[in-house]
Tab-separated table of C-alpha atoms and ligand atoms in Angstrom:
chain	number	residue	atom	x	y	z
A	1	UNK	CA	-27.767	20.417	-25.032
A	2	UNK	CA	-27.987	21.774	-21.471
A	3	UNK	CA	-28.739	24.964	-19.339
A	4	UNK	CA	-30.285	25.940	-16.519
A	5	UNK	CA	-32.719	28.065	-17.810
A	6	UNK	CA	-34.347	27.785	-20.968
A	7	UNK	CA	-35.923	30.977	-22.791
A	8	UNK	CA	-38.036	30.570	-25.157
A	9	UNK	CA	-38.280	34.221	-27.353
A	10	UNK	CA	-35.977	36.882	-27.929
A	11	UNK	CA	-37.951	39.615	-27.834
A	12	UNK	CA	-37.479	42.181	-24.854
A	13	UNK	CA	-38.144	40.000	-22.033
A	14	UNK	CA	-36.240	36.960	-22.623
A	15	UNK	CA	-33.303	38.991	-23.768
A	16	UNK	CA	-33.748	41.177	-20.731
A	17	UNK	CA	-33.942	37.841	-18.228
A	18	UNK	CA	-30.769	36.282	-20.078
A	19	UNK	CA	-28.821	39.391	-19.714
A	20	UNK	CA	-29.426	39.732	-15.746
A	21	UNK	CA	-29.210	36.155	-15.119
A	22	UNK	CA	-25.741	35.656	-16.502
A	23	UNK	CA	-24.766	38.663	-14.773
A	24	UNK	CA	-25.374	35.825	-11.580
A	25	UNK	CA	-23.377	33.715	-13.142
A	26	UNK	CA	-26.757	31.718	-14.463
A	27	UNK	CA	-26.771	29.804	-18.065
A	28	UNK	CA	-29.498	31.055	-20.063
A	29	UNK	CA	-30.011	29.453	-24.063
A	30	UNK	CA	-32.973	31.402	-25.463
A	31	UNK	CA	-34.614	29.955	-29.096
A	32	UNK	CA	-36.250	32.342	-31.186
A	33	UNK	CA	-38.671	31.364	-33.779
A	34	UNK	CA	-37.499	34.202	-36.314
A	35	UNK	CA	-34.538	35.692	-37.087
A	36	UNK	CA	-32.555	38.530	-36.051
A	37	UNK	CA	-33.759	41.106	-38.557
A	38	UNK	CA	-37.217	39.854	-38.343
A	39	UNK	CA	-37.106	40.632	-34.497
A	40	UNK	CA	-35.878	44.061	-34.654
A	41	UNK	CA	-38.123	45.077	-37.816
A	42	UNK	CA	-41.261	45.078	-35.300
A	43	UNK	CA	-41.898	48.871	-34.294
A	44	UNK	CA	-43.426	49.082	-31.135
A	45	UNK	CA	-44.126	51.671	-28.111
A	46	UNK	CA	-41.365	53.858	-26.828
A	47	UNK	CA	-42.273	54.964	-23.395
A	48	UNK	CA	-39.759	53.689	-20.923
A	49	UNK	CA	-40.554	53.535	-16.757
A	50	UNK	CA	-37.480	54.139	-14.391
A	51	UNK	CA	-37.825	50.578	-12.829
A	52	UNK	CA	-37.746	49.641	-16.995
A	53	UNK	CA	-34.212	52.285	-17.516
A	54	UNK	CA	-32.958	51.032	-14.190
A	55	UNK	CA	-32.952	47.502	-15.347
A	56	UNK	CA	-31.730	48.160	-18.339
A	57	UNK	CA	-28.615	49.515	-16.914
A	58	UNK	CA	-28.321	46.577	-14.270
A	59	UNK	CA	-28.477	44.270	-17.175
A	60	UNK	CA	-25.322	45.775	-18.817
A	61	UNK	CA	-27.385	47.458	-21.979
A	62	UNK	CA	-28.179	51.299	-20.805
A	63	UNK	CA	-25.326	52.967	-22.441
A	64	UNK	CA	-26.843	54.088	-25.802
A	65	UNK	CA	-30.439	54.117	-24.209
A	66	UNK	CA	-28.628	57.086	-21.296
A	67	UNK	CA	-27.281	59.001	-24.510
A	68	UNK	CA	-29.759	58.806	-26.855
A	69	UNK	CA	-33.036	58.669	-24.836
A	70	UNK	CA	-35.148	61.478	-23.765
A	71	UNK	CA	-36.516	61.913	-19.927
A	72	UNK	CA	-40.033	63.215	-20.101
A	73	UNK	CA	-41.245	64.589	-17.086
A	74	UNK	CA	-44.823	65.270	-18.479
A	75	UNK	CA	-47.650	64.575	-21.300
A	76	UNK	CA	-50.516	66.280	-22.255
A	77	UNK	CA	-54.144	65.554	-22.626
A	78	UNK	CA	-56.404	67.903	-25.383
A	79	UNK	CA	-60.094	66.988	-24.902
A	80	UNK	CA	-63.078	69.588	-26.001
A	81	UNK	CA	-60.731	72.031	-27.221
A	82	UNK	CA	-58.783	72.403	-23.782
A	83	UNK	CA	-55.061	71.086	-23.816
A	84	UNK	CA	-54.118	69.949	-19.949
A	85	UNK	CA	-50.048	68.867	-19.132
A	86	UNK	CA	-49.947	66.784	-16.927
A	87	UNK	CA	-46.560	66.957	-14.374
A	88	UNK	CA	-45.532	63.241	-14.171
A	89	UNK	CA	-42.334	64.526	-11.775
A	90	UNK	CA	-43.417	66.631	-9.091
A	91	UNK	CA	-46.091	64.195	-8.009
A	92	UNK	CA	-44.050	61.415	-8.081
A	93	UNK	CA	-41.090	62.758	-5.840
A	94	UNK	CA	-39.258	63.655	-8.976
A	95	UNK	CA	-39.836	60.323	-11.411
A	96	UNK	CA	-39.802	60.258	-15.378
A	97	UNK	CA	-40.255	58.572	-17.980
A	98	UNK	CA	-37.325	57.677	-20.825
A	99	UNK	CA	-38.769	57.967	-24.820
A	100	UNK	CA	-36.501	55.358	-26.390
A	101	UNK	CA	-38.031	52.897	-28.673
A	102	UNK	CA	-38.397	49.266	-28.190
A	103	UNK	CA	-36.578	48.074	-31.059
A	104	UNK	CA	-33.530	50.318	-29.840
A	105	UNK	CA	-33.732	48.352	-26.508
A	106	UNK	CA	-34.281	44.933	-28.546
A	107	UNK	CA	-30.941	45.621	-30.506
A	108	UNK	CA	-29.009	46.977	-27.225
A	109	UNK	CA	-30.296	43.988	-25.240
A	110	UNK	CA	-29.108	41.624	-28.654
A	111	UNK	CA	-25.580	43.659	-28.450
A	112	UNK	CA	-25.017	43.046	-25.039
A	113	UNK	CA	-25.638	39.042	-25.168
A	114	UNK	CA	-23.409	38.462	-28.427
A	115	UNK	CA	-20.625	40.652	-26.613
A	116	UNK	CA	-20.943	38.579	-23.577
A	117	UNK	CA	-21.155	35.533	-25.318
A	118	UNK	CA	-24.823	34.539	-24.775
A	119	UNK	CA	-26.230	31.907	-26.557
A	120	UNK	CA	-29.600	32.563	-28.413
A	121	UNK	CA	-30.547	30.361	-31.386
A	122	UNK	CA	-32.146	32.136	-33.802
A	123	UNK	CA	-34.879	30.700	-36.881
A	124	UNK	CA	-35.217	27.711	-34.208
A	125	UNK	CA	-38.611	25.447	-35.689
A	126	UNK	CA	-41.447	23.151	-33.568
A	127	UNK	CA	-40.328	24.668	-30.213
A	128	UNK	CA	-42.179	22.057	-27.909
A	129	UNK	CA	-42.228	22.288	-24.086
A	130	UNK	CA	-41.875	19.081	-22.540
A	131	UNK	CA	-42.323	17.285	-19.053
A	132	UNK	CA	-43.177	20.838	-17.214
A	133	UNK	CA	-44.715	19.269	-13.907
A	134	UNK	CA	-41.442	16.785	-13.147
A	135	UNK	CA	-37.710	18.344	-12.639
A	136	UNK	CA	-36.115	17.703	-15.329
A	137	UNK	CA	-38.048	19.355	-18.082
A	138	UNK	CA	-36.653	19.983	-21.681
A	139	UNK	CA	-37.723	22.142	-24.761
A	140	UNK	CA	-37.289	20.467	-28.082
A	141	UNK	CA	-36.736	22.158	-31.546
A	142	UNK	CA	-35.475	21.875	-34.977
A	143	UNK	CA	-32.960	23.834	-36.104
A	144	UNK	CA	-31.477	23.468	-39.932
A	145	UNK	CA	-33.926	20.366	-40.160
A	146	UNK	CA	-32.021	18.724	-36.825
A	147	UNK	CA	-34.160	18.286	-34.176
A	148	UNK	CA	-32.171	19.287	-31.062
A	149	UNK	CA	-33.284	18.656	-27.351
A	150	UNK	CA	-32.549	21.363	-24.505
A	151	UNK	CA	-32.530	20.402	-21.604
A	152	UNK	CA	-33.020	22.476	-18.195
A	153	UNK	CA	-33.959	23.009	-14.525
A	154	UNK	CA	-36.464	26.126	-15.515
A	155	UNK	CA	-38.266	27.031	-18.704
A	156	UNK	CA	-39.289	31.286	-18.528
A	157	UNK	CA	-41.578	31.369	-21.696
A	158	UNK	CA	-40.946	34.959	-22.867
A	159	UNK	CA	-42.710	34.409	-26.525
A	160	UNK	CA	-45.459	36.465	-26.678
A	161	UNK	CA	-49.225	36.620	-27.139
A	162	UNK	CA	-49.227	34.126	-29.887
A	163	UNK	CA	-46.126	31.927	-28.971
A	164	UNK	CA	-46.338	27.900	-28.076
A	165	UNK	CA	-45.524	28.426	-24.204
A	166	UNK	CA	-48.621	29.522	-22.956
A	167	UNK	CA	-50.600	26.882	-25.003
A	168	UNK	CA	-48.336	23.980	-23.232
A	169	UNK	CA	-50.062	24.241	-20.363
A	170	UNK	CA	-53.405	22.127	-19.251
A	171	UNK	CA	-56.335	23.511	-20.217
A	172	UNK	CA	-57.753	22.760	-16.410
A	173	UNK	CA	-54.693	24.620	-14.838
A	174	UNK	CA	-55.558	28.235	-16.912
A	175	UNK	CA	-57.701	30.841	-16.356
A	176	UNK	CA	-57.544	33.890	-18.814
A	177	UNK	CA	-59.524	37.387	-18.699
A	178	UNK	CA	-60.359	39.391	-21.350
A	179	UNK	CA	-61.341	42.312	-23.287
A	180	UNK	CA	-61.403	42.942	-27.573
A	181	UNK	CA	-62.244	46.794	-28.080
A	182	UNK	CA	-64.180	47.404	-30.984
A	183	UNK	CA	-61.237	49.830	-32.567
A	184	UNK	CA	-57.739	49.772	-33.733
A	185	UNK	CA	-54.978	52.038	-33.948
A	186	UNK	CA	-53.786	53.408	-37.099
A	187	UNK	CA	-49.855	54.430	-36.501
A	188	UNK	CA	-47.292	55.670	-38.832
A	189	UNK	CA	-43.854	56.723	-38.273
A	190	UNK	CA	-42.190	59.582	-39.952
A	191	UNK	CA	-38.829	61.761	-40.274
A	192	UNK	CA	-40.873	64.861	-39.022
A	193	UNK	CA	-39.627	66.619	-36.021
A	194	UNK	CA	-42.663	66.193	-33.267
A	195	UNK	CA	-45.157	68.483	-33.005
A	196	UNK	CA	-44.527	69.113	-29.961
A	197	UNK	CA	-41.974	68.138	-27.092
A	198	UNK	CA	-44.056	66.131	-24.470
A	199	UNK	CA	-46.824	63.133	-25.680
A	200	UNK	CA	-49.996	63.891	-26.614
A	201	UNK	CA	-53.364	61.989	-26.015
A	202	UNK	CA	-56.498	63.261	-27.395
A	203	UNK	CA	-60.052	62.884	-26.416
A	204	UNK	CA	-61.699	64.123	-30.017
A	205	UNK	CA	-65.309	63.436	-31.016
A	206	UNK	CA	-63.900	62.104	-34.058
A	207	UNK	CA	-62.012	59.968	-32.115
A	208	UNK	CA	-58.921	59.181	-30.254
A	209	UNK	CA	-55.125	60.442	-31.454
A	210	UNK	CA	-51.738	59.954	-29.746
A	211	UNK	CA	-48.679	62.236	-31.099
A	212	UNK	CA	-45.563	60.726	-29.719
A	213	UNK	CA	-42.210	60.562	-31.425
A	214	UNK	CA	-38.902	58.298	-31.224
A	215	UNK	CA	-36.563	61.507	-31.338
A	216	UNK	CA	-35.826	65.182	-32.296
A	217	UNK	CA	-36.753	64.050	-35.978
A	218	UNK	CA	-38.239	61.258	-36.129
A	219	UNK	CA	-42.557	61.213	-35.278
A	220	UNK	CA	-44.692	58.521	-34.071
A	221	UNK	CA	-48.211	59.518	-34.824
A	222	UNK	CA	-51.795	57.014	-34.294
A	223	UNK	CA	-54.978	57.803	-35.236
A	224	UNK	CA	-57.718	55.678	-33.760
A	225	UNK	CA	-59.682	53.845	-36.338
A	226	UNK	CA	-62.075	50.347	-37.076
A	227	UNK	CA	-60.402	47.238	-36.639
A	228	UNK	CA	-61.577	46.227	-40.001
A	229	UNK	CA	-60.069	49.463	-41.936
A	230	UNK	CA	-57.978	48.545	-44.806
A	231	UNK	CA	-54.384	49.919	-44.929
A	232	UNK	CA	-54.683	50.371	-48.398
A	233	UNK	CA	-57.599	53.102	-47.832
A	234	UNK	CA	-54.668	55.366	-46.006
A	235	UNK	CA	-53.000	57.695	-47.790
A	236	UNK	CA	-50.210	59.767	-46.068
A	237	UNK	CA	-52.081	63.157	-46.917
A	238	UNK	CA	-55.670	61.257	-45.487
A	239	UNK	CA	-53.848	60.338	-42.432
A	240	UNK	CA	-52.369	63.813	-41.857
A	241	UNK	CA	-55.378	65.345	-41.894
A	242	UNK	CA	-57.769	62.753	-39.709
A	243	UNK	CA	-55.108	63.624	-37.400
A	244	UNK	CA	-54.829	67.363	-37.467
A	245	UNK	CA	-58.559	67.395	-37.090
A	246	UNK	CA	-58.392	65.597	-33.708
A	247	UNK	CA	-55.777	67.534	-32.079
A	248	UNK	CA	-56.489	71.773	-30.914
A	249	UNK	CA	-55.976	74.490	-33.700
A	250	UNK	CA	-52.379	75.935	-32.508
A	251	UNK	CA	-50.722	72.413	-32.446
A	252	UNK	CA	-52.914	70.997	-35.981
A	253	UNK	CA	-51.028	74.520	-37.438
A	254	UNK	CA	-47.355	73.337	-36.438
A	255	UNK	CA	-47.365	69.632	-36.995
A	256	UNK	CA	-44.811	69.088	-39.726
A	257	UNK	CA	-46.341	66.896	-42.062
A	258	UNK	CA	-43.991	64.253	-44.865
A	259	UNK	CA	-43.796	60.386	-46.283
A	260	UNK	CA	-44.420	57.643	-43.678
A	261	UNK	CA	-41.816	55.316	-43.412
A	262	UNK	CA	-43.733	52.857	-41.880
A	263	UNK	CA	-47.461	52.414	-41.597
A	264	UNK	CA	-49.509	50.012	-39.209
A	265	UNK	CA	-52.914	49.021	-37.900
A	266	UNK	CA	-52.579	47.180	-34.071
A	267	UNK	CA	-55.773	45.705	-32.639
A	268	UNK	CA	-56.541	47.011	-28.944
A	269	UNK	CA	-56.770	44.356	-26.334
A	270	UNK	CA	-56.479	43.357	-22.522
A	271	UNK	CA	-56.166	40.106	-21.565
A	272	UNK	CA	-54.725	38.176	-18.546
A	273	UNK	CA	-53.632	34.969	-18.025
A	274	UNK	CA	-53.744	33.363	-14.580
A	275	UNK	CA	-51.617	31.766	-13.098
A	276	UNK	CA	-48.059	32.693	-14.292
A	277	UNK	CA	-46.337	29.279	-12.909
A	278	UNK	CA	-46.950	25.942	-14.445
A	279	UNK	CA	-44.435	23.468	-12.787
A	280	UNK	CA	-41.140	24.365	-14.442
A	281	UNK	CA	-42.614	26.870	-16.716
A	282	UNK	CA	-42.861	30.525	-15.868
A	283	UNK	CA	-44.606	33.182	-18.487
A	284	UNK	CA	-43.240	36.434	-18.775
A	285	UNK	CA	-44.785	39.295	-20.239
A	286	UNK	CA	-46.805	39.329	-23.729
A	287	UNK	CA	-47.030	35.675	-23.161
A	288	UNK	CA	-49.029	35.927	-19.800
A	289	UNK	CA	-51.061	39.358	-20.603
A	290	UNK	CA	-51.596	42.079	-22.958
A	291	UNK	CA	-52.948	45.647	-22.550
A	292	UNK	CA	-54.013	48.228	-24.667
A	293	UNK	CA	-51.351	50.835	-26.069
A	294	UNK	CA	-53.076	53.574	-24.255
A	295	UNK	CA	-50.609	54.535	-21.599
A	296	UNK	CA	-47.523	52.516	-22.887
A	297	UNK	CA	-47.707	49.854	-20.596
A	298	UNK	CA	-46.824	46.758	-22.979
A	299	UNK	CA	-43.218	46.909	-22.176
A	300	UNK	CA	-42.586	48.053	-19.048
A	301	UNK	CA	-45.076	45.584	-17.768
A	302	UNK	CA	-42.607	42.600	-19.511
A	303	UNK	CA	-39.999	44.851	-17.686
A	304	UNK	CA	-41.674	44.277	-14.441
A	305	UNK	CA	-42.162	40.193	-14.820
A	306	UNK	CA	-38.546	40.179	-15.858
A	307	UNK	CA	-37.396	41.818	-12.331
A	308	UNK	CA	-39.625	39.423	-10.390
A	309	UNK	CA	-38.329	36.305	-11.984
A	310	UNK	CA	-34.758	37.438	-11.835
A	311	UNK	CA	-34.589	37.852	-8.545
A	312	UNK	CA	-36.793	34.609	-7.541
A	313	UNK	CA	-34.353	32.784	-9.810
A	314	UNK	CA	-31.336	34.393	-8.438
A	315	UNK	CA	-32.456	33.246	-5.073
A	316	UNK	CA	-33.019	29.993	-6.163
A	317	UNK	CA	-29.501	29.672	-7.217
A	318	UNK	CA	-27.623	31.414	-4.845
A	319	UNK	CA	-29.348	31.020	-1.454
A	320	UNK	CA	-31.278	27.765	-2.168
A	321	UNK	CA	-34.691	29.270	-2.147
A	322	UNK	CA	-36.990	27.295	-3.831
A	323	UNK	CA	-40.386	28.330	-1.696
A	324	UNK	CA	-39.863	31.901	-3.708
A	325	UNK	CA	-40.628	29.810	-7.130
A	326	UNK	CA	-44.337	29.592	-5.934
A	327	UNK	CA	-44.617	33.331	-5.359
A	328	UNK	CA	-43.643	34.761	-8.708
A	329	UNK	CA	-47.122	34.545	-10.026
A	330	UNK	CA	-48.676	36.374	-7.241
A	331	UNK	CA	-46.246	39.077	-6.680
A	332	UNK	CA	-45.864	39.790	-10.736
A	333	UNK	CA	-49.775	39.445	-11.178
A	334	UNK	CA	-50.591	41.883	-8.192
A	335	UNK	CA	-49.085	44.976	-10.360
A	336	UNK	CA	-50.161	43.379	-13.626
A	337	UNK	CA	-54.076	44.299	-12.344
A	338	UNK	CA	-53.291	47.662	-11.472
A	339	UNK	CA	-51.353	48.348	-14.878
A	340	UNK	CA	-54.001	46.624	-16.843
A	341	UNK	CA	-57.067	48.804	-14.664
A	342	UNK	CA	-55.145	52.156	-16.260
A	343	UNK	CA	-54.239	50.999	-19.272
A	344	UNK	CA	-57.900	49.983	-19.451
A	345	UNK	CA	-58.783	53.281	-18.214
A	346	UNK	CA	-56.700	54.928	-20.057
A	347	UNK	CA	-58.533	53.846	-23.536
A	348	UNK	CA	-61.721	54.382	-21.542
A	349	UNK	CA	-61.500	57.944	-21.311
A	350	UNK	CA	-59.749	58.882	-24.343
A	351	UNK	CA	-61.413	56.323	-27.224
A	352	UNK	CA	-64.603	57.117	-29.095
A	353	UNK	CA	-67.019	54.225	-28.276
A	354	UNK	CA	-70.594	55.208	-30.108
A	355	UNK	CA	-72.097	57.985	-30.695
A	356	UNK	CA	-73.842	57.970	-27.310
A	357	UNK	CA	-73.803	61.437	-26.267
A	358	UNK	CA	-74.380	60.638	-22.289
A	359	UNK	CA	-71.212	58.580	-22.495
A	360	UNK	CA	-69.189	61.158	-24.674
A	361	UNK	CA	-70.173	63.685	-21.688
A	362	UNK	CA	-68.932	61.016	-18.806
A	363	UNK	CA	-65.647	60.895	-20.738
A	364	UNK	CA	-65.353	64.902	-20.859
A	365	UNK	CA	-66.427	65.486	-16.999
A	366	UNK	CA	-63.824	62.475	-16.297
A	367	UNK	CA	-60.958	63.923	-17.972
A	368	UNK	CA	-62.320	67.625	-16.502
A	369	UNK	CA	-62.816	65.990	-13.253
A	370	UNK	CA	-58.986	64.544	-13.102
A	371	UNK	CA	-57.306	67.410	-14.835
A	372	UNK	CA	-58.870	69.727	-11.959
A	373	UNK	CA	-58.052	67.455	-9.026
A	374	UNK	CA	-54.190	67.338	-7.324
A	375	UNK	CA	-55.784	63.664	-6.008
A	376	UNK	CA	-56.830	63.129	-9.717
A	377	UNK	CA	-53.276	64.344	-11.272
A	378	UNK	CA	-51.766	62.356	-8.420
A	379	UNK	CA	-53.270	59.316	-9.259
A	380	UNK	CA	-52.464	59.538	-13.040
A	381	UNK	CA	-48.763	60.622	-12.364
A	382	UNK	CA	-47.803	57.853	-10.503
A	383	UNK	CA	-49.532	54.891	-12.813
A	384	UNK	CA	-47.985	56.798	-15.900
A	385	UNK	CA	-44.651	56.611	-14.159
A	386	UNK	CA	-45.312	53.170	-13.268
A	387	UNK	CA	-46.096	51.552	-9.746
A	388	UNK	CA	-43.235	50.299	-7.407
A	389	UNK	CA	-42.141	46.866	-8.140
A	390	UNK	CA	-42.622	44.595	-5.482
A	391	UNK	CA	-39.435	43.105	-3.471
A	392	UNK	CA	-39.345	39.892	-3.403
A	393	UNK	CA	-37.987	38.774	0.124
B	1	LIG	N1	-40.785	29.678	-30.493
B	1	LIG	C1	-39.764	30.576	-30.294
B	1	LIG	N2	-39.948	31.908	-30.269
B	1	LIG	C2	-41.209	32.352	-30.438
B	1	LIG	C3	-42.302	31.487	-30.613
B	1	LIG	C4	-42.046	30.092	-30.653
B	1	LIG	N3	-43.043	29.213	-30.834
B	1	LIG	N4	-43.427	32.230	-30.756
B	1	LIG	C5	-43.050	33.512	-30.648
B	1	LIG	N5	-41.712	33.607	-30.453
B	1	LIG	C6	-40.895	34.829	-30.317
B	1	LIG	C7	-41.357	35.952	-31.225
B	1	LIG	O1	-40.842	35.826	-32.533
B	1	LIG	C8	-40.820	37.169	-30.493
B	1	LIG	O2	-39.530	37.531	-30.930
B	1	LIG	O3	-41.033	35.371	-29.021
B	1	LIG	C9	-40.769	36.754	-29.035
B	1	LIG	C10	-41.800	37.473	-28.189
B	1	LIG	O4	-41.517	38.848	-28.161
B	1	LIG	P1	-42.625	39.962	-27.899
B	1	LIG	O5	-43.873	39.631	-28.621
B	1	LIG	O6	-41.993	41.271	-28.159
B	1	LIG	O7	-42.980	39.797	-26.342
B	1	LIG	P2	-42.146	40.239	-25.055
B	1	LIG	O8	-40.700	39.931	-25.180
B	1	LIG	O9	-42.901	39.710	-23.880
B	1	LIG	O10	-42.182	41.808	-25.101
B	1	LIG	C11	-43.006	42.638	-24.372
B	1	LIG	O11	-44.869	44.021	-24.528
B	1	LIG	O12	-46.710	45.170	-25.137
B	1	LIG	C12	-45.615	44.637	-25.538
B	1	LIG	O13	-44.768	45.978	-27.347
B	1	LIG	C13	-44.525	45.297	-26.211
B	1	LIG	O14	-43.696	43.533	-27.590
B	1	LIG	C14	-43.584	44.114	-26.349
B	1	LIG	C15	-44.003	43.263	-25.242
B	2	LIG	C1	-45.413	55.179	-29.000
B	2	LIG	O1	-44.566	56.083	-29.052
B	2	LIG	O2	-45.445	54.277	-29.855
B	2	LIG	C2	-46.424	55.181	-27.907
B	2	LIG	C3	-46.326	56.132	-26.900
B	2	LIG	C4	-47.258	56.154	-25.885
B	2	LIG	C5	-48.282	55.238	-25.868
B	2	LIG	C6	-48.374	54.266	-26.866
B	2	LIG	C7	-47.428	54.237	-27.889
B	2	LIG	O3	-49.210	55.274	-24.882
């Protein structure tokens, strides 16, 4: 088997980078470890940037996402019993933000490549990277007990924090950065209408809450909690009411409250991975870097590898530009810092750390400090709206 690029993951980024590639006219074959329903069973964030929605639509997969999305031009933050909205627009010369969940974009993305005729091999076993530092590398992987060899010019490894891409590489030729926070977050997801119509993050000395939602009826609700809680110890009614208790009277007294239909604890981490090139072998998003939920970065950040490596590869292909190859790390891990400093942030000011009162006050006079400032409101505007992406020329 041959391509020119192999993609190894069909979560949003390699379906994202396979979608705008063969828009120019460039073979993609992504492998997937798991299969389709496996893939789009994951629920995760659901706060799209505009460089995210306008990629979206480039790559041929907005249409639903344009109907059925909601543009957000603001979030609020509650923190000793004060509820602050922040205006995400008028500081930003009029950008948003698009609520639309990830596994909606997974299935558009999945749509759009089986109407087009994309290949992605599904339940594909042993995924092995091979010859990376020569040109002709190849990917190797069994598929209904047949090994099968791929060969390609470029490998984008698009599989995650825990896929086999990143660990191809030389130990010598990696350097990674990171940060475990000692809590988790607790989420559920329920057919409640939201509590209210804009996100809201809470600073609460009993500890951090998000109230978010995936539509008019449907709620996405996290509490924050120890990393080593059990599930099991969560009943609905429990986790109602640790929330309600975090969040200010009037909007505790109008949350509707019903059955989860899906309940979750993620781990909170940042980590980096540096660099992002390894011969043939690019890594694109969860696969290179992870940040914390706390400002719904996850995604958009994949969004913003995706962009880079499109547009390097295009020019490979089109104009002959192979010095570009070299640059993708730099350019994509330039805004990867400055998402991972306000994602980091982010949890920072909003997360109960200890019971250290000094530091509980620090949080407060922050969050007072920022919500009181235009510089302050400026500065979280545009990193919640996300930060240009960087052309790559
Ligand atoms: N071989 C093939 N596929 C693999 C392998 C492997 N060895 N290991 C993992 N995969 C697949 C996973 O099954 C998954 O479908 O790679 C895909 C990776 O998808 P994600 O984890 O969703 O990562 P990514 O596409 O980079 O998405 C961006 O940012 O913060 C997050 O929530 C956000 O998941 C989102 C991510
Ligand atoms: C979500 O809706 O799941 C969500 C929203 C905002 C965040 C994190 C998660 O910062």
């Amino acid at each position: 088997m041959k391509t020119q690029v192999a993609i190894i993951g069909a979560g949003p980024s390699g379906l994202l980078l396979g979608q705008l590639l063969a828009h120019k006219g460039i073979a993609t074959v992504i492998l997937e470890a798991k299969s389709p329903d496996y893939v789009l069973s994951r629920i995760r964030a659901g706060v799209l940037e505009q460089g995210m929605t306008d990629l979206l639509r480039e790559a041929g997969a907005g249409a639903r996402m344009e109907r059925e999305g909601h543009v957000h031009h603001g979030f609020a933050l509650t923190f000793a019993g004060r509820q602050e909205r922040i205006d995400i627009s008028g500081p930003t010369g009029g950008r948003s933000v698009t609520v639309y969940g990830q596994t909606e974009v997974t299935r558009d993305l999945m749509d759009a490549r089986t109407a087009e005729g994309g290949i992605t091999i599904y339940d594909a076993q042993d995924v092995e990277l091979h010859d990376l530092y020569t040109d002709k590398p190849s990917v190797t992987f069994v598929k209904d007990g047949e090994k099968i060899t791929l060969e390609c010019d470029y490998i984008a490894g698009c599989d995650g924090f825990h896929g086999v891409s990143r660990k191809s590489v030389p130990k010598e030729a990696i350097k990674t950065f990171e940060r475990v926070y000692p809590f988790g977050w607790l989420g559920i997801l329920s057919h409640v209408p939201p509590v209210s119509e804009e996100l809201i993050y809470a600073n609460h000395e009993r500890g951090f809450a998000l109230c978010s939602m995936r539509s008019a009826t449907l709620s996405r609700y996290y509490v924050q909690c120890a990393v080593d809680e059990k599930i099991e110890d969560w009943s609905d009614e429990r986790f109602w009411t640790e929330l309600k208790s975090r969040l200010p009277e009037e909007t505790a007294a109008k949350m509707v409250t019903g059955p989860s239909i899906e309940k979750s604890i993620a781990p909170l981490r940042s980590f980096v991975a540096e660099p992002m090139k390894f011969g043939q072998l690019f890594l694109v998003g969860d696969a290179a870097h992870i940040v914390p939920p706390t400002g719904a970065k996850g995604l958009n950040l994949a969004a913003s590898d995706v962009s880079t490596l499109y547009h390097v590869l295009t020019k490979r292909y089109h104009d002959g530009r192979i010095d570009l190859l070299d640059q993708y790390s730099d350019i994509a891990l330039r805004r990867i810092w400055k998402a991972e400093r306000f994602s980091w942030w982010m949890t920072s000011i909003l997360h109960k750390f200890s019971d250290d009162p000094f530091a509980q006050r620090m949080q407060l006079a922050e969050l007072d400090y920022y919500t009181s400032s235009a510089a302050g409101r400026m500065t979280i505007a545009e990193n919640y709206v996300g930060l240009p992406y960087e052309a790559v020329i």
